[in-house]
Coordinates of C-alpha atoms and ligand atoms in Angstrom, one line a residue:
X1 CA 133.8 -28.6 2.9
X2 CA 133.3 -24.7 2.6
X3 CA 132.5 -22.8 6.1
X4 CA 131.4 -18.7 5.9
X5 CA 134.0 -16.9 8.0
X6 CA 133.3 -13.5 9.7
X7 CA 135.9 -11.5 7.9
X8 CA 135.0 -7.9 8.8
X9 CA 132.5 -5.8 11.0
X10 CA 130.9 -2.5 11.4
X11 CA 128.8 -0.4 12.8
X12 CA 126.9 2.6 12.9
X13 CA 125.3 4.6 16.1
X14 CA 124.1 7.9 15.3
X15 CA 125.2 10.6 17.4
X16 CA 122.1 12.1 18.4
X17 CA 121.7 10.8 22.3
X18 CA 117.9 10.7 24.1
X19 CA 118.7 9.9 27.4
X20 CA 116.1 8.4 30.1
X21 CA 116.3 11.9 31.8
X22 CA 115.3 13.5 28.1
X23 CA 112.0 11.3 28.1
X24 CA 111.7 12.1 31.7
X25 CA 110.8 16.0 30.1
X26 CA 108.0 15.0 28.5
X27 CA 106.4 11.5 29.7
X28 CA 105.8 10.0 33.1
X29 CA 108.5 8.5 33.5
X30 CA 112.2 7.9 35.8
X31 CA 115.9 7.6 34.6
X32 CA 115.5 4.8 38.3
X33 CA 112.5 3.1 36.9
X34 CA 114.0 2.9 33.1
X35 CA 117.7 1.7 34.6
X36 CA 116.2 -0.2 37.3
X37 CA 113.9 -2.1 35.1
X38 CA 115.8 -2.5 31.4
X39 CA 118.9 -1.2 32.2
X40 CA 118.9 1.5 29.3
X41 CA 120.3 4.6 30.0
X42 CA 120.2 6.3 26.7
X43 CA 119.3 5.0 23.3
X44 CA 120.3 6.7 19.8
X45 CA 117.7 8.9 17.7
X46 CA 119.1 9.0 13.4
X47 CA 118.6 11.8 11.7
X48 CA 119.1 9.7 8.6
X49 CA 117.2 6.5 7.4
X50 CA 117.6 2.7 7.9
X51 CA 119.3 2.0 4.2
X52 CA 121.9 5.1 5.1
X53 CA 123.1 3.8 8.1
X54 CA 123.2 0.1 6.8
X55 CA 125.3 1.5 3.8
X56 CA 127.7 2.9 6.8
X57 CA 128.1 -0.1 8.7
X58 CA 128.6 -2.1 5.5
X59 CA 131.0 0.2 4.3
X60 CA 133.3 -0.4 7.5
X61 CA 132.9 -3.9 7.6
X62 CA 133.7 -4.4 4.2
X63 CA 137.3 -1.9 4.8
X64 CA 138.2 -4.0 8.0
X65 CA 137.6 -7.1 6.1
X66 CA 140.1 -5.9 3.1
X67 CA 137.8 -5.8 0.6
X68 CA 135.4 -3.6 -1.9
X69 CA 131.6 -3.8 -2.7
X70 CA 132.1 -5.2 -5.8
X71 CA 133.6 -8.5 -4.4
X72 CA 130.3 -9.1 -2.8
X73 CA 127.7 -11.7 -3.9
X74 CA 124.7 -11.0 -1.6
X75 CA 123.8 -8.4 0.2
X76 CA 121.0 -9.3 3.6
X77 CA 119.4 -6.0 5.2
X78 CA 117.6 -7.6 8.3
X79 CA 115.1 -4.8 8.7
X80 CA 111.8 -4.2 10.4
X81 CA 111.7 -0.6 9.5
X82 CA 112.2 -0.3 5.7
X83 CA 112.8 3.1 3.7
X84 CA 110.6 1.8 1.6
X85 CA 108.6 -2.0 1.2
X86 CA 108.9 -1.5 -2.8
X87 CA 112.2 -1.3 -3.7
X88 CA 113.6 -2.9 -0.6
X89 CA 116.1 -1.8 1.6
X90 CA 119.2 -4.0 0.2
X91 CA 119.0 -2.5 -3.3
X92 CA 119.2 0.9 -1.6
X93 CA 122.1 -0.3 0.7
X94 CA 123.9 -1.5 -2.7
X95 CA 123.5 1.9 -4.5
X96 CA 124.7 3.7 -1.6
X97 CA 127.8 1.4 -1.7
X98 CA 128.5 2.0 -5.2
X99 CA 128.1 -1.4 -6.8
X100 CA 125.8 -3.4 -9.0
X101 CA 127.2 -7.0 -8.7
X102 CA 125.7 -8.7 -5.8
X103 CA 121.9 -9.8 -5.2
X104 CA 120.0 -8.0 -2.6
X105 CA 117.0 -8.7 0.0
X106 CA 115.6 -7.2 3.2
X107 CA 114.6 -10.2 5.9
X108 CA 112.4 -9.0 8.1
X109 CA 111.9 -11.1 11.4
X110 CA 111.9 -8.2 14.4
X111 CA 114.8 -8.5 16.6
X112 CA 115.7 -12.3 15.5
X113 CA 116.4 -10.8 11.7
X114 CA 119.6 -10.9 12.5
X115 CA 120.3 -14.7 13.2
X116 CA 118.0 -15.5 10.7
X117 CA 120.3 -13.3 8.4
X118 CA 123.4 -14.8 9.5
X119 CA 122.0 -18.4 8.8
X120 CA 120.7 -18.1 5.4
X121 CA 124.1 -16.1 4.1
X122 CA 126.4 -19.0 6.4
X123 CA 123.8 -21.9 4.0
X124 CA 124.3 -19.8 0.8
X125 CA 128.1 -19.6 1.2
X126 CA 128.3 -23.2 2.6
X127 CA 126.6 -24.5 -0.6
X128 CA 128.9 -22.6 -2.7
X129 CA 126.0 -20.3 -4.3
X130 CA 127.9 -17.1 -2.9
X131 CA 131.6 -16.7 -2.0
X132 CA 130.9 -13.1 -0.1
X133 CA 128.4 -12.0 1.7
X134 CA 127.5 -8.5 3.5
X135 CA 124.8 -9.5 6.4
X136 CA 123.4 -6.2 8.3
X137 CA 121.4 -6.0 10.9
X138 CA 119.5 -2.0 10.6
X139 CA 116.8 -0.3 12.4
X140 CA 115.2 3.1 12.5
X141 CA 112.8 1.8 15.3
X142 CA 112.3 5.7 16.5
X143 CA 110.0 6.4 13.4
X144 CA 107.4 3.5 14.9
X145 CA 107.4 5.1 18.6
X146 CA 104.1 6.4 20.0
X147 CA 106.2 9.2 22.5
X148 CA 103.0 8.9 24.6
X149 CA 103.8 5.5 25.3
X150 CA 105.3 5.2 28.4
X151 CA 105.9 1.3 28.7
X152 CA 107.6 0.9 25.1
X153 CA 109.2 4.5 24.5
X154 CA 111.8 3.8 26.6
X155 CA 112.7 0.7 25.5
X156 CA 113.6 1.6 21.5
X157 CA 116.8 3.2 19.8
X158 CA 118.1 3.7 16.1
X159 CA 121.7 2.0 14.9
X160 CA 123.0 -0.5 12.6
X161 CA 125.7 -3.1 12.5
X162 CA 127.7 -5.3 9.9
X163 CA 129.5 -8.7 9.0
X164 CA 131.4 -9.5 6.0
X165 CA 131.1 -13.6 5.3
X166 CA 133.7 -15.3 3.3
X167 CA 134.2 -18.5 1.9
X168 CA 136.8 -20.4 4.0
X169 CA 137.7 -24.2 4.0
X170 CA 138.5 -23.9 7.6
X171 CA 136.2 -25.1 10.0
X172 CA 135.1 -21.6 11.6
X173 CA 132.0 -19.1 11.4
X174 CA 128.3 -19.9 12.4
X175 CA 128.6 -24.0 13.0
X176 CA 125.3 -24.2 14.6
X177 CA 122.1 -22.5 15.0
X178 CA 118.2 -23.0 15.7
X179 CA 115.4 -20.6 14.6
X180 CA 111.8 -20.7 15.1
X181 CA 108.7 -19.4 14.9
X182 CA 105.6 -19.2 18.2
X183 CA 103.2 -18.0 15.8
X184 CA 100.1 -18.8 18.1
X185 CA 101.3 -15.8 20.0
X186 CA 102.3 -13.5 17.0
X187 CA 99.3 -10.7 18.3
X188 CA 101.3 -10.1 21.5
X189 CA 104.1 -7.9 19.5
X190 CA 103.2 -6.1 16.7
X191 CA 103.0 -2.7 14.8
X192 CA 99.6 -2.9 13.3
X193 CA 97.3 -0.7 10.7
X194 CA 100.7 -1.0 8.5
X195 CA 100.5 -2.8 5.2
X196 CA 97.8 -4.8 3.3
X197 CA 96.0 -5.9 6.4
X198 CA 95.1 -1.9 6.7
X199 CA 91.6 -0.9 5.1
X200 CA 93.6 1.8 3.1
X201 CA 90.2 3.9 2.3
X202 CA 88.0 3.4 5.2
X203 CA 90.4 3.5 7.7
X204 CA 93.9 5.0 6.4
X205 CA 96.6 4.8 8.9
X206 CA 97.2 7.0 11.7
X207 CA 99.6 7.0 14.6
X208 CA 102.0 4.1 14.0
X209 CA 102.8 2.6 16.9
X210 CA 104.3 -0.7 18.4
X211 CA 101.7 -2.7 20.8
X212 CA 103.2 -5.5 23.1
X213 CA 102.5 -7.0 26.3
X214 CA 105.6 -6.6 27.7
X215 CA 105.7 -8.9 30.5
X216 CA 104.6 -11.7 28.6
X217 CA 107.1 -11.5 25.9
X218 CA 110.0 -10.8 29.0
X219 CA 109.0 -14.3 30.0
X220 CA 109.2 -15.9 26.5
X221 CA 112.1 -14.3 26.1
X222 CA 113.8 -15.5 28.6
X223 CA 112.4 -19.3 28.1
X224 CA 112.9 -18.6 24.3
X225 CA 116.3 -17.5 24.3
X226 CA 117.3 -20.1 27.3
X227 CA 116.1 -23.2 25.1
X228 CA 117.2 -22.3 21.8
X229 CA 120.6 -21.5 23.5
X230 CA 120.3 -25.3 25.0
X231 CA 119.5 -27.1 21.5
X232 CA 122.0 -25.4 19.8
X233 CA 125.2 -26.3 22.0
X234 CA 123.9 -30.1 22.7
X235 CA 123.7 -30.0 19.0
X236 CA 127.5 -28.5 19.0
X237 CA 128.3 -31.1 21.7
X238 CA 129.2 -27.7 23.8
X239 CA 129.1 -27.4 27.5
X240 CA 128.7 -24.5 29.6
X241 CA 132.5 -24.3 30.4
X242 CA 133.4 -24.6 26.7
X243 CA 131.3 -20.9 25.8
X244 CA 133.9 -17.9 25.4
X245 CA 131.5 -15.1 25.2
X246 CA 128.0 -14.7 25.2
X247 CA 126.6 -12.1 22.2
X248 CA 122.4 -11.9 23.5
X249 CA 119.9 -9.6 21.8
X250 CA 119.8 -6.5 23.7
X251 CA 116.0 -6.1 25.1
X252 CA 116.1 -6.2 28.7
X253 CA 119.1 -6.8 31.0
X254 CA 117.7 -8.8 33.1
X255 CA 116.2 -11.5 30.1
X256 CA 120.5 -11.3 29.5
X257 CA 121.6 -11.6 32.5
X258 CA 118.9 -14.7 33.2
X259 CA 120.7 -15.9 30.2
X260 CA 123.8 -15.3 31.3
X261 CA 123.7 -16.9 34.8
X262 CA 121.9 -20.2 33.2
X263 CA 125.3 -20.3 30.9
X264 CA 127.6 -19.5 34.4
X265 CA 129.5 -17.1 32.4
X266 CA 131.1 -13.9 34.2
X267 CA 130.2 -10.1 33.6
X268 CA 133.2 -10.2 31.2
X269 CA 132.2 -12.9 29.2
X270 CA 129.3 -11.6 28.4
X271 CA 128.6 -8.9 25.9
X272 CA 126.6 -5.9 27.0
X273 CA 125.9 -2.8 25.3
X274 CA 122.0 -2.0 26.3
X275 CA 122.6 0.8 28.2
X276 CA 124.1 2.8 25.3
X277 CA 121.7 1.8 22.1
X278 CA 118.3 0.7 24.0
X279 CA 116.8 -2.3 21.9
X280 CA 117.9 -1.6 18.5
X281 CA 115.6 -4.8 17.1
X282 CA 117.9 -6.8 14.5
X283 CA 121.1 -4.3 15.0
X284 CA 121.2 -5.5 18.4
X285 CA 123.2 -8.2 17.8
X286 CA 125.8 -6.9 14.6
X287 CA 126.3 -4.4 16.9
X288 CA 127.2 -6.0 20.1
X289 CA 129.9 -8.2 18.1
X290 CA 131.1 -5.4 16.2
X291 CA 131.6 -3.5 19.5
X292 CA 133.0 -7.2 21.2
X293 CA 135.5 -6.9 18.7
X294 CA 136.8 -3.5 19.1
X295 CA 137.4 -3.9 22.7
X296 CA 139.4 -7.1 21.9
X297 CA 137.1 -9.4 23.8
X298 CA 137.3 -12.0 20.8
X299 CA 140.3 -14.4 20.3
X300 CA 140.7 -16.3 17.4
X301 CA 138.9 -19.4 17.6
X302 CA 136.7 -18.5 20.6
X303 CA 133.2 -20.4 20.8
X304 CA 130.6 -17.8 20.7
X305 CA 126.5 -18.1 21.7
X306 CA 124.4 -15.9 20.7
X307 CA 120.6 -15.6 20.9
X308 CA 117.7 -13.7 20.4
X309 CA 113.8 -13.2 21.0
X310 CA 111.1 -11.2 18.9
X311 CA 107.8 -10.3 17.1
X312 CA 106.6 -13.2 15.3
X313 CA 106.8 -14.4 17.8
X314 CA 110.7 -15.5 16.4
X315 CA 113.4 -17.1 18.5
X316 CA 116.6 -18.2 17.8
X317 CA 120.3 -18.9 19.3
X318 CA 123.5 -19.7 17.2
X319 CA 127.1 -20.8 17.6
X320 CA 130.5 -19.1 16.0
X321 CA 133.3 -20.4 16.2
X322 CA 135.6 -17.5 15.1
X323 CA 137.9 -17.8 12.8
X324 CA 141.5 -16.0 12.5
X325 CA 140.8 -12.4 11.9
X326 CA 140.1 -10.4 15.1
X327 CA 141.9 -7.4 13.6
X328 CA 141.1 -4.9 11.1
X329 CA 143.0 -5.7 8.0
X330 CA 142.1 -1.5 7.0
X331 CA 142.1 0.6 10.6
X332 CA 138.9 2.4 9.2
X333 CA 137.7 5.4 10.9
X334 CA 133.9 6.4 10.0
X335 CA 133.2 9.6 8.7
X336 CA 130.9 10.8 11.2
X337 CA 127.3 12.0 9.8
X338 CA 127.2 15.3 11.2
X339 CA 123.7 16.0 13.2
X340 CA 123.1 19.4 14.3
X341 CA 120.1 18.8 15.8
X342 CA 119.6 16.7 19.2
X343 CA 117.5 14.3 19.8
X344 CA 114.7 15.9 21.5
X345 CA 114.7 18.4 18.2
X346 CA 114.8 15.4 15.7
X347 CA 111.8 14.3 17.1
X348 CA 109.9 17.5 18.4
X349 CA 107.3 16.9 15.1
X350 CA 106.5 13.4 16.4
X351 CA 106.4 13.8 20.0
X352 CA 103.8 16.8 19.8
X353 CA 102.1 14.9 17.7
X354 CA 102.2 12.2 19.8
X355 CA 101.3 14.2 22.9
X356 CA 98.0 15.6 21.2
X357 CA 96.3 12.7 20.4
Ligands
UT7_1 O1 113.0 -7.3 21.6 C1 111.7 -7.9 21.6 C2 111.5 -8.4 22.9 N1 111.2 -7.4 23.9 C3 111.3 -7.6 25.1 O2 111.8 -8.7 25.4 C4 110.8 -6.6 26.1 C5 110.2 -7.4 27.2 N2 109.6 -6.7 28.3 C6 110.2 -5.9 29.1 O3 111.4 -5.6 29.0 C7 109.5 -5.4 30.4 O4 108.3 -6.1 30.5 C8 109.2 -3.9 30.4 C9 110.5 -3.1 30.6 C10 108.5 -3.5 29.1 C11 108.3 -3.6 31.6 O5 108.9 -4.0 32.8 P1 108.1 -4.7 33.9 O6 109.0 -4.9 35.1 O7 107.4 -5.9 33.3 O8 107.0 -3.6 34.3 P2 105.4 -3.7 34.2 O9 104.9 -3.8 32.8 O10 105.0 -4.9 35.1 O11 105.0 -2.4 34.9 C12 105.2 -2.2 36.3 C13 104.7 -0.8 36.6 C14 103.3 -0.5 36.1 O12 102.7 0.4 37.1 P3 101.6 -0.2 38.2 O13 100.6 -0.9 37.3 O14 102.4 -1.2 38.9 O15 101.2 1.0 38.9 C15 103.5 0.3 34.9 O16 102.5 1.2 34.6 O17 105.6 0.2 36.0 C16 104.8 1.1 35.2 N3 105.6 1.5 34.0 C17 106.4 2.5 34.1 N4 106.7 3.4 35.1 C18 107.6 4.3 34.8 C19 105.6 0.9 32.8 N5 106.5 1.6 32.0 C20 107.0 2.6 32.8 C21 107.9 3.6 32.6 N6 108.2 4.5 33.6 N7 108.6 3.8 31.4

């Protein structure tokens, strides 16, 4: 029986910072209300695109897992912010690593991509179709932000985070998971006038921007997350006092700490990282395990939950088991991309723009 371990991790935050007092400066809004109601205090603004910071996360996770691009079959860039649709993301990801050997798609499924991700390299592997596997979760959601926006600027930020899989015959890696799809409700979340549903002569595009009735999703996020997290350790034969740590999607910290309480788990068992990235969409998750990991909250063999809520509407919750590796086998340091601009100046074209309409 072949299992996919998670073998190495990475991640990359850009360094440019926009923090709730930053949007403060230019729309009607409170660092109280922002913390009070989302607890986000800052979120990250790239000064490069999705595929370059997917290619940096990859890059560490593939050094901490001991290993080179080449020795990689597949390469999944969950994405709902492409460089480009045509050719996707992956292939870009791949050329940025230096290799040519390992097939390469974008999935895109919002802030679920991730799961989704991590289930369909975990099948691929389990089959024996791939032995390695590079599954990134990479967003440049600040390109999509209308700054005028008050009730969804605050929410978004830029990063990207990665997991080596490997083939393993022990029993470890995602055991479990559920995903699904509220598709009756897709219209409540959604970036629209973008792709073939546009009238491309009529009507060309204008200010992208992501619509969403926020308390709405909240509460099928919170049911969403709460059930899937439910079928997936019954399914397990899991019970609440058998769950190390707790890796949610990063949207709202009250829809994790909801999910939290329902699981009993303490502050430290749960991973939290919302108040440094914002909602990152499908890095949310790459990232909070990557970062779980570096601060040594992960023991071999832990049982680990994760879950996650977004546009499609998608859903989904899985369990790891995690295997032996919770150290680097190459302590890899980053090269830092140098950005001489902050935040505010990365984005002074788009929020004028914004502003004027
Ligand atoms: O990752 C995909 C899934 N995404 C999510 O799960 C996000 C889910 N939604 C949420 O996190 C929350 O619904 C929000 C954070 C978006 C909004 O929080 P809320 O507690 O549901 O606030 P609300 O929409 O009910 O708005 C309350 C008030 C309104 O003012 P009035 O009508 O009471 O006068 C809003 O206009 O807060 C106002 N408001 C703001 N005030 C200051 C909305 N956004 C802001 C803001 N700053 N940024």
């Amino acid at each position: 029986m072949q299992y996919a371990d998670i073998t190495g991790w990475g991640k990359y935050t850009p360094p440019a910072k926009l923090s709730n007092d930053d949007l403060a400066t230019f729309i009607d809004t409170s660092d109280e209300w922002i913390s009070s109601r989302t607890g986000i205090k800052e979120r990250r603004i790239s000064h490069i695109n999705t595929a370059h910071m997917a290619a940096l996360a990859g890059q560490q996770a593939l050094a901490r897992a001991g290993i080179v691009a080449d020795d990689i079959d597949l390469i999944i860039v969950a994405t709902c912010t492409p460089d480009t649709l045509v050719p996707n993301t992956a292939s870009k990801v791949q050329q940025l690593l230096g290799t040519n050997n390992s097939a390469c798609f974008d999935l895109s499924s919002a802030c679920t991509g991730f799961l989704y991700a991590l289930q369909n390299a975990t099948a691929q592997i389990r089959t024996g179709m791939v032995k390695k596997a590079l599954v990134i979760g990479a967003e440049r959601m600040s390109w999509f932000v209308n700054w005028s926006l008050r009730d969804t600027a605050v929410l978004f930020g830029d990063g990207a985070g990665a997991m080596v899989l490997e083939a393993t015959d022990k029993e470890c890696g995602l055991l479990e998971a559920k995903l699904g799809c509220d598709s009756k409700s897709r219209e409540i979340l959604s970036i629209s006038n973008f792709g073939t549903d546009m009238d491309r002569y009529e009507n060309p595009p204008g200010a992208l921007q992501i619509d969403f009735l926020g308390q709405d999703i909240f509460k099928r996020a919170v049911r969403g997350m709460g059930k899937a997290t439910e079928t997936v350790m019954a399914n397990a034969n899991l019970s609440v006092s058998d769950v190390d740590l707790l890796v949610p999607h990063q949207a709202n910290l009250r829809i994790i700490e909801t999910l939290q309480h329902k699981l009993k788990l303490s502050d430290e068992q749960c991973m939290v990282n919302i108040q440094h990235y914002g909602n990152t969409s499908a890095a949310t998750v790459p990232i909070a395990l990557c970062e779980a990991l570096e601060q040594d909250k992960i023991k071999a063999g832990d049982n680990i939950m994760s879950a996650a809520f977004g546009a499609g509407l998608t859903w989904g919750a899985g369990y790891i088991k995690w295997g032996e590796r919770v150290t680097a086998v190459n302590d890899y340091t980053q090269q830092e991309q140098q950005c001489e601009q902050s935040a505010k100046e990365l984005l002074s074209v788009a929020i004028n723009h914004c502003l004027q309409k």
